Tab-separated table of C-alpha atoms in Angstrom:
chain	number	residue	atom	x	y	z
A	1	UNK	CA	-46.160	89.588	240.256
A	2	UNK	CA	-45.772	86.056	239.105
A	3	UNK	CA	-41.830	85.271	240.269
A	4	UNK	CA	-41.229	81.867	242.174
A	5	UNK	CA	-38.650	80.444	244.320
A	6	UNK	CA	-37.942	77.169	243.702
A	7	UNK	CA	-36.033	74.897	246.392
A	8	UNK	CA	-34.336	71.631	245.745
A	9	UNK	CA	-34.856	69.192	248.508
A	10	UNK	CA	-33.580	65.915	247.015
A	11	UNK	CA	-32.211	65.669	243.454
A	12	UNK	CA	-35.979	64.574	241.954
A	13	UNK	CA	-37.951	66.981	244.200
A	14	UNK	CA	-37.958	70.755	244.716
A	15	UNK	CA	-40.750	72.721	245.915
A	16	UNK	CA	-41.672	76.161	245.029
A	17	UNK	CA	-43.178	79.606	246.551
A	18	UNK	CA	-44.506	82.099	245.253
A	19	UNK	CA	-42.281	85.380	245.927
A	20	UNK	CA	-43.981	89.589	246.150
A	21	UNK	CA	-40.925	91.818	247.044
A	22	UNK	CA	-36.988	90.975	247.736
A	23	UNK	CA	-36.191	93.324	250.056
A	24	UNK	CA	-32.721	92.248	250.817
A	25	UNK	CA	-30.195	90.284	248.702
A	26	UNK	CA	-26.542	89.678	249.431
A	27	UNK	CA	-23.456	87.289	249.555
A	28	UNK	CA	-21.690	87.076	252.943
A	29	UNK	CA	-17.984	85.272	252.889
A	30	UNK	CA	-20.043	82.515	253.359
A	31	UNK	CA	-23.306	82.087	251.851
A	32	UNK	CA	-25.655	84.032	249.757
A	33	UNK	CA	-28.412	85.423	251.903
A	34	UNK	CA	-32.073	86.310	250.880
A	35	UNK	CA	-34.561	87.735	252.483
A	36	UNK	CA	-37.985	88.230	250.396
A	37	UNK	CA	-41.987	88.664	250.823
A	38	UNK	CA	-44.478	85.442	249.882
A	39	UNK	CA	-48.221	85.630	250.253
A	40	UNK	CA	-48.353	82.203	252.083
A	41	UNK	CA	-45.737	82.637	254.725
A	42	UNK	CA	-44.880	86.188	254.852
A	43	UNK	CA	-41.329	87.441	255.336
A	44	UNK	CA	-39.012	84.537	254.894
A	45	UNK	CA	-34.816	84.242	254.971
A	46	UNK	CA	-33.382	82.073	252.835
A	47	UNK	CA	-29.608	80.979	252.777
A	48	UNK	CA	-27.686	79.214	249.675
A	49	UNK	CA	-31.759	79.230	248.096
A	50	UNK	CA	-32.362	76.922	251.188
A	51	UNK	CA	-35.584	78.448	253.233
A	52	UNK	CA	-34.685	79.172	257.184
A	53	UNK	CA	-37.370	80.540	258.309
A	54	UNK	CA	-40.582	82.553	257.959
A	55	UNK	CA	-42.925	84.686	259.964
A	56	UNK	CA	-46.089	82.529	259.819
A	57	UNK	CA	-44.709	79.043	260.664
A	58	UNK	CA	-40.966	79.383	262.307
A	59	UNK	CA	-42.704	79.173	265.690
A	60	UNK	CA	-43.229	75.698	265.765
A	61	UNK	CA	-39.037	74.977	265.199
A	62	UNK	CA	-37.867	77.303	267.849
A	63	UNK	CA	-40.028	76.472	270.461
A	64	UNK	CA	-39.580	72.897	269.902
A	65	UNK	CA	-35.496	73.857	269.991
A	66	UNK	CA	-35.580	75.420	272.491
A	67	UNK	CA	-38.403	74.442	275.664
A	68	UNK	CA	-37.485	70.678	274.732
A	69	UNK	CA	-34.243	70.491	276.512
A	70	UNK	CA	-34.948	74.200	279.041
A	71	UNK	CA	-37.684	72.273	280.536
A	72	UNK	CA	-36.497	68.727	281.133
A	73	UNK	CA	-33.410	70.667	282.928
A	74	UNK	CA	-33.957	71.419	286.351
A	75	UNK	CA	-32.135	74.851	286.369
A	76	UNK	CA	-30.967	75.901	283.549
A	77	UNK	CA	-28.953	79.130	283.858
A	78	UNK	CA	-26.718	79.441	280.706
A	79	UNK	CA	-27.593	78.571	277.797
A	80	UNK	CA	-25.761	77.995	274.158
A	81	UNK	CA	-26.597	78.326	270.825
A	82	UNK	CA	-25.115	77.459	267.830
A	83	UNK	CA	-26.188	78.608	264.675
A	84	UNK	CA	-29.314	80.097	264.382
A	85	UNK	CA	-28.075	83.698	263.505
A	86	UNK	CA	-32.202	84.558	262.505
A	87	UNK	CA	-32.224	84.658	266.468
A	88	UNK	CA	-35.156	82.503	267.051
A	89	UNK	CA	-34.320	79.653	269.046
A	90	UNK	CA	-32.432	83.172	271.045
A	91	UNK	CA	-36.079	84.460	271.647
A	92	UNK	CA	-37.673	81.117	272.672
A	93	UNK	CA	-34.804	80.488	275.357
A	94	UNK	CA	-34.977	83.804	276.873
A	95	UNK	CA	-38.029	83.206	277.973
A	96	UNK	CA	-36.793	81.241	280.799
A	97	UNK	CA	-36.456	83.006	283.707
A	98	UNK	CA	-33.756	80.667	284.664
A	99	UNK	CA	-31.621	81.874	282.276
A	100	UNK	CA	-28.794	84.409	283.302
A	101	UNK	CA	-26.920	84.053	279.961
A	102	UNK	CA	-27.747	83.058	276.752
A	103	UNK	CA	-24.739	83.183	274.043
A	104	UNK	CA	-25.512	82.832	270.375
A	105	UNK	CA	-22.467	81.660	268.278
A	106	UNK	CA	-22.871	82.141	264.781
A	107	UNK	CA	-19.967	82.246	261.916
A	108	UNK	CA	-21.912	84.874	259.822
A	109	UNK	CA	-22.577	88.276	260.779
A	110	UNK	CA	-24.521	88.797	258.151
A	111	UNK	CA	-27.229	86.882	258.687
A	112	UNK	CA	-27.813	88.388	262.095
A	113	UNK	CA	-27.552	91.502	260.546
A	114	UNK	CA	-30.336	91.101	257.853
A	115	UNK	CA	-32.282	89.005	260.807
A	116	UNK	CA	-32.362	92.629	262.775
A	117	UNK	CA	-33.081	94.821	260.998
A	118	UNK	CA	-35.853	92.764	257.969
A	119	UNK	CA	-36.916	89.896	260.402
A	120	UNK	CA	-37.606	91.659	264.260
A	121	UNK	CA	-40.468	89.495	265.304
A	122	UNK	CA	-38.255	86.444	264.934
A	123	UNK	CA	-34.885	88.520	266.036
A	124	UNK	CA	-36.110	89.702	269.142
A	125	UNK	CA	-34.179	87.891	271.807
A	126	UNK	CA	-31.270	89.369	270.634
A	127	UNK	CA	-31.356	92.459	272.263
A	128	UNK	CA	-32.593	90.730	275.623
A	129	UNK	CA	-29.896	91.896	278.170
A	130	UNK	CA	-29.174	88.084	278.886
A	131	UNK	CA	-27.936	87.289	275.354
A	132	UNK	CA	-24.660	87.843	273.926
A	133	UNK	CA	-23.424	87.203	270.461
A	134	UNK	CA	-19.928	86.063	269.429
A	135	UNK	CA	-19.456	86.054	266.132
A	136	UNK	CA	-17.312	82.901	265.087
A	137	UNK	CA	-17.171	79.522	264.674
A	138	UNK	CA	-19.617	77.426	266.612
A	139	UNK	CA	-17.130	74.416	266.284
A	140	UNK	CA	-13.961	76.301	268.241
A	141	UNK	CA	-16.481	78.197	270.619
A	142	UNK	CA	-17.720	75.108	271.968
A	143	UNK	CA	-14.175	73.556	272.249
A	144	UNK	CA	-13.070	76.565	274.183
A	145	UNK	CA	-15.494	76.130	276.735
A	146	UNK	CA	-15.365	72.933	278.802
A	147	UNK	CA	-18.040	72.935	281.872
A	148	UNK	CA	-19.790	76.009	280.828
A	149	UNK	CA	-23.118	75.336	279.868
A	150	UNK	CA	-26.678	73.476	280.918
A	151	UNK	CA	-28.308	73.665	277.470
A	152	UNK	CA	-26.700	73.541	274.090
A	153	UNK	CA	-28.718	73.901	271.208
A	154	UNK	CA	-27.243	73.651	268.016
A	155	UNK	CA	-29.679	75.346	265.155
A	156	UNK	CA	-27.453	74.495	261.579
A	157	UNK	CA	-27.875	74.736	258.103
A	158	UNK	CA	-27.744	71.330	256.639
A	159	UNK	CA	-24.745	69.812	256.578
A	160	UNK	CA	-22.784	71.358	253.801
A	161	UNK	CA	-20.078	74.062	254.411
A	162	UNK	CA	-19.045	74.783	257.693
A	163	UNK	CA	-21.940	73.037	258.782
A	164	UNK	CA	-20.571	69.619	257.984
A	165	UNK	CA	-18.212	69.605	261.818
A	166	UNK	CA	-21.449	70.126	263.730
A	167	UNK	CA	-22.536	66.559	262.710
A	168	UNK	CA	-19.609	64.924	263.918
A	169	UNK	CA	-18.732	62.666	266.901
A	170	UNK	CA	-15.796	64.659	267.535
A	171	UNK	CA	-17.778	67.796	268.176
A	172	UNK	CA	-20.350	65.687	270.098
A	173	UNK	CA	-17.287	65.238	272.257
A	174	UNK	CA	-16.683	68.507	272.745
A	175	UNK	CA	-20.311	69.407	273.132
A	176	UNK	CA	-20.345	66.839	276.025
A	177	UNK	CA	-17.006	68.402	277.758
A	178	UNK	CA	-18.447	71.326	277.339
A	179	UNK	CA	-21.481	70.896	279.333
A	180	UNK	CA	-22.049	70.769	283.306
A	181	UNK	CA	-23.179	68.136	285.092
A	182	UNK	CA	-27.159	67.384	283.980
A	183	UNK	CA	-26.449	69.338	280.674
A	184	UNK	CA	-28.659	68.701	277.934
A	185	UNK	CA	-27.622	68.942	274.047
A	186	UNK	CA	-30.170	69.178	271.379
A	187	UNK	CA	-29.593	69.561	267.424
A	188	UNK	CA	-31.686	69.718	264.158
A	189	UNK	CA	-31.081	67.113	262.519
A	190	UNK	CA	-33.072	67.117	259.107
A	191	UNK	CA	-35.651	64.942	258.159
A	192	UNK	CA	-36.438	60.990	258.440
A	193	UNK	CA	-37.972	60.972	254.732
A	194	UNK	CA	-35.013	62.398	253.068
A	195	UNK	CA	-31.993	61.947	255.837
A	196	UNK	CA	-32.053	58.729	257.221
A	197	UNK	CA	-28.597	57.810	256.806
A	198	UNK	CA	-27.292	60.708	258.611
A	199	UNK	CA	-29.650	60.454	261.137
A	200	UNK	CA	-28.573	56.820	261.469
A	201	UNK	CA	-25.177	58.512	262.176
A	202	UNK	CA	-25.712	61.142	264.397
A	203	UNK	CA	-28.095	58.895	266.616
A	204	UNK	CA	-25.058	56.114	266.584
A	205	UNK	CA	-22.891	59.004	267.484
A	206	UNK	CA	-24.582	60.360	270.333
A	207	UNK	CA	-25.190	56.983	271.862
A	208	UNK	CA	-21.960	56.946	271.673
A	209	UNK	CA	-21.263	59.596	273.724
A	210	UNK	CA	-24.205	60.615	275.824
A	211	UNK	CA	-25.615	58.667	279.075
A	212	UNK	CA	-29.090	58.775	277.474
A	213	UNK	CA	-29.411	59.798	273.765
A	214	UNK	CA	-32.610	60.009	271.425
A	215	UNK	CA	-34.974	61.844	269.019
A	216	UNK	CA	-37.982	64.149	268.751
A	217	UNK	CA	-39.752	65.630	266.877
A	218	UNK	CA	-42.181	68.236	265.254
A	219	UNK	CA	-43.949	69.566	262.292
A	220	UNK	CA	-42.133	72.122	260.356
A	221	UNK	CA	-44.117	73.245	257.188
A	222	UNK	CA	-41.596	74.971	255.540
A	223	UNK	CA	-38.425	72.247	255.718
A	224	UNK	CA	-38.460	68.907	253.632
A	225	UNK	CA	-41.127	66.952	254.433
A	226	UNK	CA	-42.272	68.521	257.081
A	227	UNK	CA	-41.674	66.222	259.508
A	228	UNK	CA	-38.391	67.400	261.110
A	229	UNK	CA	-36.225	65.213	263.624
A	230	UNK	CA	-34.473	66.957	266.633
A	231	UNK	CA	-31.465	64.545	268.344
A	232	UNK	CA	-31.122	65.255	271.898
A	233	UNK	CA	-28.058	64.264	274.402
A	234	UNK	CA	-28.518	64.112	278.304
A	235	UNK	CA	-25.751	63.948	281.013
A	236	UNK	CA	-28.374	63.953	283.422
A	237	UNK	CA	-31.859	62.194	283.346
A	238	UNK	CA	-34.413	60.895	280.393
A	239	UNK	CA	-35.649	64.377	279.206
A	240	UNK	CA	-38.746	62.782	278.560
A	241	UNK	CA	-40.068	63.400	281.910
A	242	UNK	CA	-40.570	66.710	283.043
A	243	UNK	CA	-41.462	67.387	286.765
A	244	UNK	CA	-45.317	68.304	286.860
A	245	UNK	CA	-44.769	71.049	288.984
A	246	UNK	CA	-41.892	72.674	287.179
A	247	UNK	CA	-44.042	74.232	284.450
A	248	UNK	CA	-45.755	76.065	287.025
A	249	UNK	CA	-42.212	76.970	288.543
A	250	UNK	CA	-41.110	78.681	285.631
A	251	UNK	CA	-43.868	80.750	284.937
A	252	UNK	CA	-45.268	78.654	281.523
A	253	UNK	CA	-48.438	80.407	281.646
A	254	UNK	CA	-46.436	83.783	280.609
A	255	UNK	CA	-44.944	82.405	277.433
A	256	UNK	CA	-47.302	82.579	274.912
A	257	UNK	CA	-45.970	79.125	272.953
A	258	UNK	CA	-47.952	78.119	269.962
A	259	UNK	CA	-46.969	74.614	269.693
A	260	UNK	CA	-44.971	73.672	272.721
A	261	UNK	CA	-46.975	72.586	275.496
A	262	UNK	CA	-46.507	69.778	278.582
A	263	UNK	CA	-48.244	67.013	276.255
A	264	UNK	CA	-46.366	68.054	273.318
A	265	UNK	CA	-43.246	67.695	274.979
A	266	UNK	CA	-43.773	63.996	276.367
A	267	UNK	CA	-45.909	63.226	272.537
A	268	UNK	CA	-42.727	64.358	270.651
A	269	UNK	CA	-40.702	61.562	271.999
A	270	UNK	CA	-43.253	58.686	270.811
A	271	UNK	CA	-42.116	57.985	267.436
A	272	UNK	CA	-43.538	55.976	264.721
A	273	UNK	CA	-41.842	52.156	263.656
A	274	UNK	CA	-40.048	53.676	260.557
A	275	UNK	CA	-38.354	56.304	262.804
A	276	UNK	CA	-37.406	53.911	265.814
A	277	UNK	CA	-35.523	51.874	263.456
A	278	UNK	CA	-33.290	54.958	262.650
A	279	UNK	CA	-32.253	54.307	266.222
A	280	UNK	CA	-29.129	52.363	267.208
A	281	UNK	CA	-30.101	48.915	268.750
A	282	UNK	CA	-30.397	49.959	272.614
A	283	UNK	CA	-31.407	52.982	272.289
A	284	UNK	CA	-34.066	53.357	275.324
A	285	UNK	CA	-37.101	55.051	273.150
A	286	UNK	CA	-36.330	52.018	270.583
A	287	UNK	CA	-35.653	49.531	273.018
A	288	UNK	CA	-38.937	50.424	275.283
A	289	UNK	CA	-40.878	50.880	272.027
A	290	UNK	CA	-40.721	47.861	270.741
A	291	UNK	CA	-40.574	45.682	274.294
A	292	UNK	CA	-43.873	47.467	275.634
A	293	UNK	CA	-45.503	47.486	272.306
A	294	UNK	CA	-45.065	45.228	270.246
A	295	UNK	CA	-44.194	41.971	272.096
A	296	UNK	CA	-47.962	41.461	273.293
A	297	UNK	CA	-47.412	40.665	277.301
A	298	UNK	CA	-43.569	41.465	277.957
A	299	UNK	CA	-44.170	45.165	279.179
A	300	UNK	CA	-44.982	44.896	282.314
A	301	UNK	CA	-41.758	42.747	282.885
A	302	UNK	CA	-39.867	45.000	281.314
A	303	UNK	CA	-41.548	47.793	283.791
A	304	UNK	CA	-40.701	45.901	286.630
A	305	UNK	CA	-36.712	45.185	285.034
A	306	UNK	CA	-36.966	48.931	285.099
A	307	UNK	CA	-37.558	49.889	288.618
A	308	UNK	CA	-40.783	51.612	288.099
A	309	UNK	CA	-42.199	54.844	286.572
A	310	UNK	CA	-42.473	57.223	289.498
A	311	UNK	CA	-46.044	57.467	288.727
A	312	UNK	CA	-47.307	60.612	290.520
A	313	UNK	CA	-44.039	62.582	290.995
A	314	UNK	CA	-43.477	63.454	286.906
A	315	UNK	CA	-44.967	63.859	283.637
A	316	UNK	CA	-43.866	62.328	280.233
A	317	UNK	CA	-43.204	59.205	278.451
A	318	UNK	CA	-43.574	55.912	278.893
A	319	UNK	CA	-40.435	54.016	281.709
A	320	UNK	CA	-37.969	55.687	283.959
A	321	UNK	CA	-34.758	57.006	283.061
A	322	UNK	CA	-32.349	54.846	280.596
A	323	UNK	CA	-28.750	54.727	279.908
């Protein structure tokens, strides 16, 4: 069978895949949702003709949604996620034995529908006992629940649709309200070759908002360019640095990750000169970047202007926490 899917990133560039079987094909109230075979990824959901996710390469975006923030907090017991109705970043964070509740709000039904029943290896976490689903806006759901959560993880469509709020200061507002003390928020936020402006945006925004705010990253075949940014938010400390001993804590021996692992976690933050400069002007991966590497001789000054690095006690970037 020679039928391709074609997917425009940009309006000079699509990409295409080659596509076997469509085994499931409908329009929800608010998208049109596909779900269809391919010899080089295997089962993959597409949603407006945007591709989601797949079997062979999704694992590298949830874990890296998911164990980015759940590790750098020191007890994380409930846990939200936005979006991400294919259930995913749901499997990834239920994995944490920390976690007594993990809520998935997602506006269409439908996609966690087709998810369950055409996608299980991905959809899995969603019949944990821990999760619960409310089906509904992400937007009001957060807004409804000040001092609720230690992680939220926001896992969008691009923003188009009702996916255009969750890019917004206002909700980062509300995400920050709606978090307890130490809370960490993390959301996809597209990629640095094609997005720049709005991730020029949503970094401003965040700094804005957050005590320490920044960007990670990791390699996602199937999205544009397959370099894909992830901002993150802390109330409490630089989620660089993860205690050394906490991996051992939570049992990361157990989880089977593909991609995430301790030196992933601290490499993700280090990002290239084109990417820093996406980064408002203070920004402590931006402002640490470019004092300890690039003017020759001023690091160490600007270690000691620090306080230190609590060399021995954790595990992760370069400096101590920032504001």
């Amino acid at each position: 069978m020679n039928v391709w899917f074609y997917e425009d990133q940009t309006p000079d560039l699509r990409i295409g895949l080659r596509v076997g079987r469509v085994v499931h094909h409908e329009r929800s109230p608010y998208q049109e949702i596909l779900v269809a075979d391919t010899d080089q990824w295997g089962r993959m959901l597409a949603l407006d003709n945007v591709i989601q996710t797949n079997e062979t390469t999704e694992f590298v975006y949830h874990e890296m949604m998911a164990h980015v923030a759940l590790f750098a907090h020191p007890n994380p017991e409930r846990v939200l996620v936005v979006g991400g109705g294919d259930g995913g970043v749901i499997r990834e964070v239920v994995k944490h034995p920390t976690v007594r509740q993990a809520v998935l709000a997602e506006i269409d039904e439908k996609v966690i529908e087709a998810a369950r029943r055409w996608l299980p290896s991905i959809s899995s976490g969603l019949d944990d006992p821990r999760t619960r689903i409310d089906v509904g806006d992400g937007i009001d759901h957060v807004a409804r629940s000040p001092d609720t959560y230690d992680v939220i993880i926001v896992d969008s469509t691009d923003p188009v649709g009702p996916a255009v709020g969750l890019f917004s200061e206002e909700f980062y507002r509300s995400a920050f309200r709606a978090l307890r003390d130490g809370g960490l928020f993390v959301a996809q936020t597209e990629s640095p070759f094609y997005n720049a402006d709005l991730i020029r945006r949503v970094q401003q925004a965040l700094r804005n908002v957050f005590p320490w705010s920044g960007m990670y990253w990791g390699v996602v075949p199937e999205y544009p360019g397959g370099f894909w940014a992830m901002s993150i938010g802390s109330r409490g400390g630089d989620p660089r640095r993860v205690p050394a001993g906490r991996y051992a804590e939570r049992r990361f021996e157990t989880f089977a990750t593909r991609y995430y692992a301790p030196d992933v976690h601290a490499a993700a933050f280090v990002l290239p000169p084109f990417v820093l400069e996406l980064l408002p002007d203070g920004a402590p991966q931006r402002r640490e970047a470019y004092v300890e590497r690039f003017l020759p001789g001023a690091g160490e000054e600007a270690g000691e202007e620090a306080g230190g690095s609590g060399e021995g006690e954790e595990s992760g970037g370069p400096g101590g926490p920032a504001g």
